[in-house]
Amino acid sequence: DGGITQSPKYLFRKEGQNVTLSCEQNLNHDAMYWYRQDPGQGLRLIYYSQIVNDFQKGDIAEGYSVSREKKESFPLTVTSAQKNPTAFYLCASTPGQTYEQYFGPGTRLTVT
Amino acid sequence: GQQVMQIPQYQHVQEGEDFTTYCNSSTTLSNIQWYKQRPGGHPVFLIQLVKSGEVKKQKRLTFQFGEAKKNSSLHITATQTTDVGTYFCAANYGGATNKLIFGTGTLLAVQP
């Protein structure tokens, strides 16, 4: 089956710890994105990557870091510098030729 | 930064009633997309509108793009309980990055 996988579905961490969220796609898409969703709100762009070994900051990149060493993978690290990390994190990809974005199932991160 | 206003935030209808959500941008869009997110799920692409004044239909759903390409609407005729979820518009302002600016979404509740 082709698609985007995110793991884990639920993640719990203590304050002060860095945590890495996984995002893998086998759709052969060039571009990948990370969004954050808070309750009752829309999606806000954290980072995006249009090609391997290249990525750009989105609207709310502070406290986050990413890497894009492989086309299929775009992990997101939530660092201890992120002041309010508890949220629903969504990864998406797009073929590049069209603009439709395909989303993974999301990871719900809770930091206490 | 660029913002997309979406109204209403919440709508509760009786099954069989119609529903409309609206998106507005202060600047001209390249195109606009619509996504649906079921409770506890991830956004799923519904449609993309590109041309000024464009109207597209998907069964009971009608999507419109304004003549000035600054606003869009999604209308559902005769809602069903399966229509429950949050509907997001996502604006693309053009350029090479394919970044989307998501509206805050409209949560639709349908009472049987």
mmCIF file of N, CA and C in Angstrom, chain B residues 7-69:
data_model
loop_
_atom_site.group_PDB
_atom_site.id
_atom_site.type_symbol
_atom_site.label_atom_id
_atom_site.label_comp_id
_atom_site.label_asym_id
_atom_site.label_seq_id
_atom_site.Cartn_x
_atom_site.Cartn_y
_atom_site.Cartn_z
ATOM 1 N N ILE B 7 -15.177 31.192 7.910
ATOM 2 C CA ILE B 7 -16.360 31.272 8.767
ATOM 3 C C ILE B 7 -17.465 30.368 8.249
ATOM 4 N N PRO B 8 -18.333 29.874 9.150
ATOM 5 C CA PRO B 8 -18.252 30.038 10.604
ATOM 6 C C PRO B 8 -17.246 29.074 11.209
ATOM 7 N N GLN B 9 -16.968 29.215 12.486
ATOM 8 C CA GLN B 9 -16.063 28.278 13.168
ATOM 9 C C GLN B 9 -16.773 26.961 13.431
ATOM 10 N N TYR B 10 -18.078 27.052 13.662
ATOM 11 C CA TYR B 10 -18.847 25.862 14.031
ATOM 12 C C TYR B 10 -20.254 26.001 13.476
ATOM 13 N N GLN B 11 -20.799 24.890 12.995
ATOM 14 C CA GLN B 11 -22.186 24.883 12.544
ATOM 15 C C GLN B 11 -22.834 23.554 12.903
ATOM 16 N N HIS B 12 -24.002 23.691 13.505
ATOM 17 C CA HIS B 12 -24.768 22.506 13.884
ATOM 18 C C HIS B 12 -26.042 22.492 13.050
ATOM 19 N N VAL B 13 -26.269 21.409 12.303
ATOM 20 C CA VAL B 13 -27.454 21.342 11.450
ATOM 21 C C VAL B 13 -28.206 20.046 11.723
ATOM 22 N N GLN B 14 -29.459 20.058 11.332
ATOM 23 C CA GLN B 14 -30.245 18.819 11.340
ATOM 24 C C GLN B 14 -29.947 18.093 10.028
ATOM 25 N N GLU B 15 -29.931 16.801 10.093
ATOM 26 C CA GLU B 15 -29.696 16.018 8.883
ATOM 27 C C GLU B 15 -30.717 16.434 7.815
ATOM 28 N N GLY B 16 -30.225 16.650 6.610
ATOM 29 C CA GLY B 16 -31.096 17.084 5.534
ATOM 30 C C GLY B 16 -31.009 18.582 5.243
ATOM 31 N N GLU B 17 -30.513 19.343 6.198
ATOM 32 C CA GLU B 17 -30.331 20.781 5.980
ATOM 33 C C GLU B 17 -29.059 21.018 5.172
ATOM 34 N N ASP B 18 -28.973 22.209 4.595
ATOM 35 C CA ASP B 18 -27.785 22.571 3.836
ATOM 36 C C ASP B 18 -26.748 23.224 4.744
ATOM 37 N N PHE B 19 -25.519 23.278 4.251
ATOM 38 C CA PHE B 19 -24.401 23.834 5.016
ATOM 39 C C PHE B 19 -23.462 24.557 4.063
ATOM 40 N N THR B 20 -22.951 25.710 4.512
ATOM 41 C CA THR B 20 -21.971 26.435 3.712
ATOM 42 C C THR B 20 -20.867 26.978 4.605
ATOM 43 N N THR B 21 -19.636 26.880 4.145
ATOM 44 C CA THR B 21 -18.505 27.492 4.812
ATOM 45 C C THR B 21 -17.792 28.388 3.812
ATOM 46 N N TYR B 22 -17.232 29.495 4.316
ATOM 47 C CA TYR B 22 -16.657 30.518 3.457
ATOM 48 C C TYR B 22 -15.211 30.800 3.846
ATOM 49 N N CYS B 23 -14.401 31.072 2.841
ATOM 50 C CA CYS B 23 -13.012 31.474 3.058
ATOM 51 C C CYS B 23 -12.745 32.779 2.346
ATOM 52 N N ASN B 24 -12.005 33.663 3.021
ATOM 53 C CA ASN B 24 -11.685 34.959 2.435
ATOM 54 C C ASN B 24 -10.221 35.295 2.639
ATOM 55 N N SER B 25 -9.619 35.823 1.586
ATOM 56 C CA SER B 25 -8.237 36.281 1.635
ATOM 57 C C SER B 25 -8.199 37.752 1.248
ATOM 58 N N SER B 26 -7.268 38.491 1.836
ATOM 59 C CA SER B 26 -7.155 39.911 1.499
ATOM 60 C C SER B 26 -6.367 40.105 0.199
ATOM 61 N N THR B 27 -5.657 39.077 -0.224
ATOM 62 C CA THR B 27 -4.881 39.168 -1.460
ATOM 63 C C THR B 27 -5.255 38.033 -2.407
ATOM 64 N N THR B 28 -4.957 38.239 -3.665
ATOM 65 C CA THR B 28 -5.337 37.287 -4.699
ATOM 66 C C THR B 28 -4.598 35.966 -4.534
ATOM 67 N N LEU B 29 -5.341 34.901 -4.735
ATOM 68 C CA LEU B 29 -4.778 33.560 -4.601
ATOM 69 C C LEU B 29 -4.402 32.985 -5.946
ATOM 70 N N SER B 30 -3.419 32.102 -5.941
ATOM 71 C CA SER B 30 -3.116 31.327 -7.137
ATOM 72 C C SER B 30 -4.162 30.223 -7.302
ATOM 73 N N ASN B 31 -4.417 29.531 -6.227
ATOM 74 C CA ASN B 31 -5.465 28.531 -6.225
ATOM 75 C C ASN B 31 -5.885 28.272 -4.793
ATOM 76 N N ILE B 32 -6.941 27.548 -4.614
ATOM 77 C CA ILE B 32 -7.407 27.214 -3.273
ATOM 78 C C ILE B 32 -7.809 25.752 -3.249
ATOM 79 N N GLN B 33 -7.518 25.099 -2.142
ATOM 80 C CA GLN B 33 -7.874 23.708 -1.971
ATOM 81 C C GLN B 33 -8.826 23.580 -0.780
ATOM 82 N N TRP B 34 -9.564 22.491 -0.778
ATOM 83 C CA TRP B 34 -10.439 22.183 0.348
ATOM 84 C C TRP B 34 -10.119 20.800 0.870
ATOM 85 N N TYR B 35 -10.092 20.677 2.199
ATOM 86 C CA TYR B 35 -9.808 19.420 2.864
ATOM 87 C C TYR B 35 -10.896 19.143 3.900
ATOM 88 N N LYS B 36 -11.087 17.845 4.178
ATOM 89 C CA LYS B 36 -12.018 17.438 5.231
ATOM 90 C C LYS B 36 -11.245 16.610 6.250
ATOM 91 N N GLN B 37 -11.490 16.904 7.520
ATOM 92 C CA GLN B 37 -10.846 16.140 8.592
ATOM 93 C C GLN B 37 -11.941 15.571 9.488
ATOM 94 N N ARG B 38 -12.052 14.261 9.498
ATOM 95 C CA ARG B 38 -13.019 13.620 10.385
ATOM 96 C C ARG B 38 -12.503 13.691 11.814
ATOM 97 N N PRO B 39 -13.383 13.646 12.799
ATOM 98 C CA PRO B 39 -12.935 13.697 14.205
ATOM 99 C C PRO B 39 -11.896 12.628 14.493
ATOM 100 N N GLY B 40 -10.760 13.038 15.037
ATOM 101 C CA GLY B 40 -9.681 12.110 15.355
ATOM 102 C C GLY B 40 -8.853 11.698 14.159
ATOM 103 N N GLY B 41 -9.165 12.216 12.995
ATOM 104 C CA GLY B 41 -8.454 11.806 11.774
ATOM 105 C C GLY B 41 -7.524 12.874 11.242
ATOM 106 N N HIS B 42 -7.093 12.670 10.002
ATOM 107 C CA HIS B 42 -6.204 13.612 9.360
ATOM 108 C C HIS B 42 -6.898 14.254 8.167
ATOM 109 N N PRO B 43 -6.416 15.416 7.722
ATOM 110 C CA PRO B 43 -7.065 16.071 6.573
ATOM 111 C C PRO B 43 -6.960 15.217 5.316
ATOM 112 N N VAL B 44 -8.047 15.210 4.578
ATOM 113 C CA VAL B 44 -8.107 14.506 3.300
ATOM 114 C C VAL B 44 -8.503 15.491 2.230
ATOM 115 N N PHE B 45 -7.760 15.506 1.157
ATOM 116 C CA PHE B 45 -7.986 16.440 0.050
ATOM 117 C C PHE B 45 -9.347 16.194 -0.577
ATOM 118 N N LEU B 46 -10.076 17.289 -0.816
ATOM 119 C CA LEU B 46 -11.360 17.194 -1.506
ATOM 120 C C LEU B 46 -11.257 17.697 -2.936
ATOM 121 N N ILE B 47 -10.732 18.915 -3.107
ATOM 122 C CA ILE B 47 -10.745 19.511 -4.433
ATOM 123 C C ILE B 47 -9.798 20.704 -4.491
ATOM 124 N N GLN B 48 -9.430 21.077 -5.701
ATOM 125 C CA GLN B 48 -8.632 22.275 -5.937
ATOM 126 C C GLN B 48 -9.343 23.137 -6.968
ATOM 127 N N LEU B 49 -9.383 24.451 -6.694
ATOM 128 C CA LEU B 49 -9.964 25.406 -7.632
ATOM 129 C C LEU B 49 -8.856 26.343 -8.094
ATOM 130 N N VAL B 50 -8.815 26.579 -9.381
ATOM 131 C CA VAL B 50 -7.718 27.356 -9.945
ATOM 132 C C VAL B 50 -8.199 28.602 -10.692
ATOM 133 N N LYS B 51 -9.296 28.442 -11.426
ATOM 134 C CA LYS B 51 -9.728 29.521 -12.318
ATOM 135 C C LYS B 51 -10.695 30.478 -11.637
ATOM 136 N N SER B 52 -10.633 31.727 -12.017
ATOM 137 C CA SER B 52 -11.562 32.741 -11.539
ATOM 138 C C SER B 52 -12.992 32.324 -11.841
ATOM 139 N N GLY B 53 -13.859 32.388 -10.813
ATOM 140 C CA GLY B 53 -15.265 32.054 -11.009
ATOM 141 C C GLY B 53 -15.556 30.573 -11.143
ATOM 142 N N GLU B 54 -14.565 29.738 -10.913
ATOM 143 C CA GLU B 54 -14.734 28.295 -11.118
ATOM 144 C C GLU B 54 -15.744 27.705 -10.146
ATOM 145 N N VAL B 55 -16.542 26.781 -10.647
ATOM 146 C CA VAL B 55 -17.492 26.036 -9.821
ATOM 147 C C VAL B 55 -17.292 24.554 -10.116
ATOM 148 N N LYS B 56 -17.119 23.778 -9.057
ATOM 149 C CA LYS B 56 -16.976 22.326 -9.213
ATOM 150 C C LYS B 56 -17.928 21.622 -8.274
ATOM 151 N N LYS B 57 -18.430 20.488 -8.730
ATOM 152 C CA LYS B 57 -19.368 19.724 -7.907
ATOM 153 C C LYS B 57 -18.852 18.309 -7.702
ATOM 154 N N GLN B 58 -19.075 17.818 -6.488
ATOM 155 C CA GLN B 58 -18.811 16.427 -6.156
ATOM 156 C C GLN B 58 -20.051 15.931 -5.422
ATOM 157 N N LYS B 59 -20.930 15.275 -6.151
ATOM 158 C CA LYS B 59 -22.182 14.769 -5.577
ATOM 159 C C LYS B 59 -22.919 15.907 -4.883
ATOM 160 N N ARG B 60 -23.034 15.893 -3.570
ATOM 161 C CA ARG B 60 -23.778 16.930 -2.853
ATOM 162 C C ARG B 60 -22.928 18.148 -2.491
ATOM 163 N N LEU B 61 -21.657 18.122 -2.830
ATOM 164 C CA LEU B 61 -20.753 19.216 -2.479
ATOM 165 C C LEU B 61 -20.539 20.119 -3.691
ATOM 166 N N THR B 62 -20.644 21.439 -3.474
ATOM 167 C CA THR B 62 -20.394 22.413 -4.527
ATOM 168 C C THR B 62 -19.336 23.388 -4.037
ATOM 169 N N PHE B 63 -18.305 23.540 -4.826
ATOM 170 C CA PHE B 63 -17.185 24.408 -4.486
ATOM 171 C C PHE B 63 -17.163 25.571 -5.472
ATOM 172 N N GLN B 64 -16.920 26.779 -4.925
ATOM 173 C CA GLN B 64 -16.854 27.963 -5.785
ATOM 174 C C GLN B 64 -15.603 28.755 -5.476
ATOM 175 N N PHE B 65 -15.048 29.352 -6.526
ATOM 176 C CA PHE B 65 -13.904 30.249 -6.397
ATOM 177 C C PHE B 65 -14.358 31.601 -6.922
ATOM 178 N N GLY B 66 -14.143 32.662 -6.143
ATOM 179 C CA GLY B 66 -14.637 33.971 -6.508
ATOM 180 C C GLY B 66 -14.005 34.523 -7.774
ATOM 181 N N GLU B 67 -14.695 35.487 -8.356
ATOM 182 C CA GLU B 67 -14.210 36.093 -9.602
ATOM 183 C C GLU B 67 -12.854 36.762 -9.410
ATOM 184 N N ALA B 68 -12.653 37.354 -8.236
ATOM 185 C CA ALA B 68 -11.382 38.029 -7.961
ATOM 186 C C ALA B 68 -10.333 37.090 -7.391
ATOM 187 N N LYS B 69 -10.665 35.822 -7.250
ATOM 188 C CA LYS B 69 -9.776 34.804 -6.687
ATOM 189 C C LYS B 69 -9.299 35.192 -5.291
#
